[in-house]
Short mmCIF file of C-alpha atoms in Angstrom, two decimals:
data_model
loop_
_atom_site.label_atom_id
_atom_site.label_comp_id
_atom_site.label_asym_id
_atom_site.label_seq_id
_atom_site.Cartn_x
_atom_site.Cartn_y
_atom_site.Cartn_z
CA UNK A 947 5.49 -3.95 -0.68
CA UNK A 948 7.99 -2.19 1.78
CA UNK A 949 6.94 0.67 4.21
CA UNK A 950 7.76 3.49 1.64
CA UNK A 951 5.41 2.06 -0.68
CA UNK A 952 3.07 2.09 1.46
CA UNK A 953 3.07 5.30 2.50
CA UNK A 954 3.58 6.73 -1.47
CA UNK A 955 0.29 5.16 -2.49
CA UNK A 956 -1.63 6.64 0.29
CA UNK A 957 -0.31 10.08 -0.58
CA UNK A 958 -0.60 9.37 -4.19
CA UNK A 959 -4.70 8.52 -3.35
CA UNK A 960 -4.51 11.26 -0.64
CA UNK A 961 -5.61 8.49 1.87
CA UNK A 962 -5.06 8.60 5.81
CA UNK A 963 -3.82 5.47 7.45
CA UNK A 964 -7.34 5.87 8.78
CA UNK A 965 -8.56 5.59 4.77
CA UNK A 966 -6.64 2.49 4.48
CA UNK A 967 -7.39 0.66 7.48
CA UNK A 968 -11.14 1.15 6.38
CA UNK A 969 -10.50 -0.02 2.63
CA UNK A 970 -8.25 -2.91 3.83
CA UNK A 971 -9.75 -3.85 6.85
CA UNK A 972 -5.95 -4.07 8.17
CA UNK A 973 -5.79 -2.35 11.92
CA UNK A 974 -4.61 1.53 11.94
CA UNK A 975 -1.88 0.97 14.71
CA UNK A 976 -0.90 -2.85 12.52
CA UNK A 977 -0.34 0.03 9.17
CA UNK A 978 1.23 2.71 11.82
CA UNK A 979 3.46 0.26 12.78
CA UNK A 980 4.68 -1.27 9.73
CA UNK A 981 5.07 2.45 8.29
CA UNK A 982 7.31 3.06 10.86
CA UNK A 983 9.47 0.62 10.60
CA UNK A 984 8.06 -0.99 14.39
CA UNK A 985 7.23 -4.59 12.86
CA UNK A 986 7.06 -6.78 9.80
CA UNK A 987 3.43 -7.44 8.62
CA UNK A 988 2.35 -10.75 7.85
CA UNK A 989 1.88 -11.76 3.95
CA UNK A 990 -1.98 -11.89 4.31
CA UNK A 991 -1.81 -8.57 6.06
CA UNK A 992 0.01 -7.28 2.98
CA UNK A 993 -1.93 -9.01 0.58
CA UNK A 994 -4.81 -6.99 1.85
CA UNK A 995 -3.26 -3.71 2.15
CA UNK A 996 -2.24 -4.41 -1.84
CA UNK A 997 -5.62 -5.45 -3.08
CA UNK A 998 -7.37 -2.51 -1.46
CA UNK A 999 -4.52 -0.23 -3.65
CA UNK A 1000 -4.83 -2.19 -6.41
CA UNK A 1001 -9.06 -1.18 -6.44
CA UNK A 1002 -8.39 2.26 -6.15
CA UNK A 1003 -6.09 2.19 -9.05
CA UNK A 1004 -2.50 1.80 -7.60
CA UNK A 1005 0.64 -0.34 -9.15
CA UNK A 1006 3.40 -1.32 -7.24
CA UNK A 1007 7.11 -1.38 -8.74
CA UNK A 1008 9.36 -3.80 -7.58
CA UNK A 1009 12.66 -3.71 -7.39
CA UNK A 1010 14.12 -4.12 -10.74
CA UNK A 1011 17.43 -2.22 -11.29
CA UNK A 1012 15.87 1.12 -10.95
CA UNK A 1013 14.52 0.97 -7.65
CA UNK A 1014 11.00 0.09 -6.25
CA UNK A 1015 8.15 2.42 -6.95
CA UNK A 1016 4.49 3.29 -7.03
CA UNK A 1017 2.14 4.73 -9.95
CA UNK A 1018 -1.19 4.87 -10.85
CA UNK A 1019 -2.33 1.88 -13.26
CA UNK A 1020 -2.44 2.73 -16.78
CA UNK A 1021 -6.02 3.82 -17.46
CA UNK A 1022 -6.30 4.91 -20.93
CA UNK A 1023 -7.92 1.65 -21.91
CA UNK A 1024 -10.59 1.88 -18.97
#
């Protein structure tokens, strides 16, 4: 997950960094910082951050040709 991910899921989920600090249990200023652009978050950090996206119904993209992305998960089978 990159920095622009980040930030499209929370607008996709209409979540403040506030939001995800709570779901994720991840710091505000350690997401702040890593949506800036200020510092590199560590994989467990980001592993967090994913799985509390992932629970609200949010698929990453990576980077395969077309660019990296984010979407909600397909739920028509839910």
């Amino acid at each position: 997950m990159n920095a622009e991910q980040c930030k499209a899921a929370r607008a996709l989920l209409g979540w403040s960094q506030g939001d995800l600090a709570a779901r994720s249990k991840v710091v505000k200023q350690t997401l702040a910082d890593f949506e800036r652009g200020a510092r590199q978050s560590y994989e467990r950090t980001l592993a967090d951050v994913i799985k509390a996206f992932e629970a609200a119904g949010i698929e990453l993209i990576h980077e395969n040709g077309g660019g990296f992305g984010v979407r909600f998960r397909d739920r028509r089978g839910a």
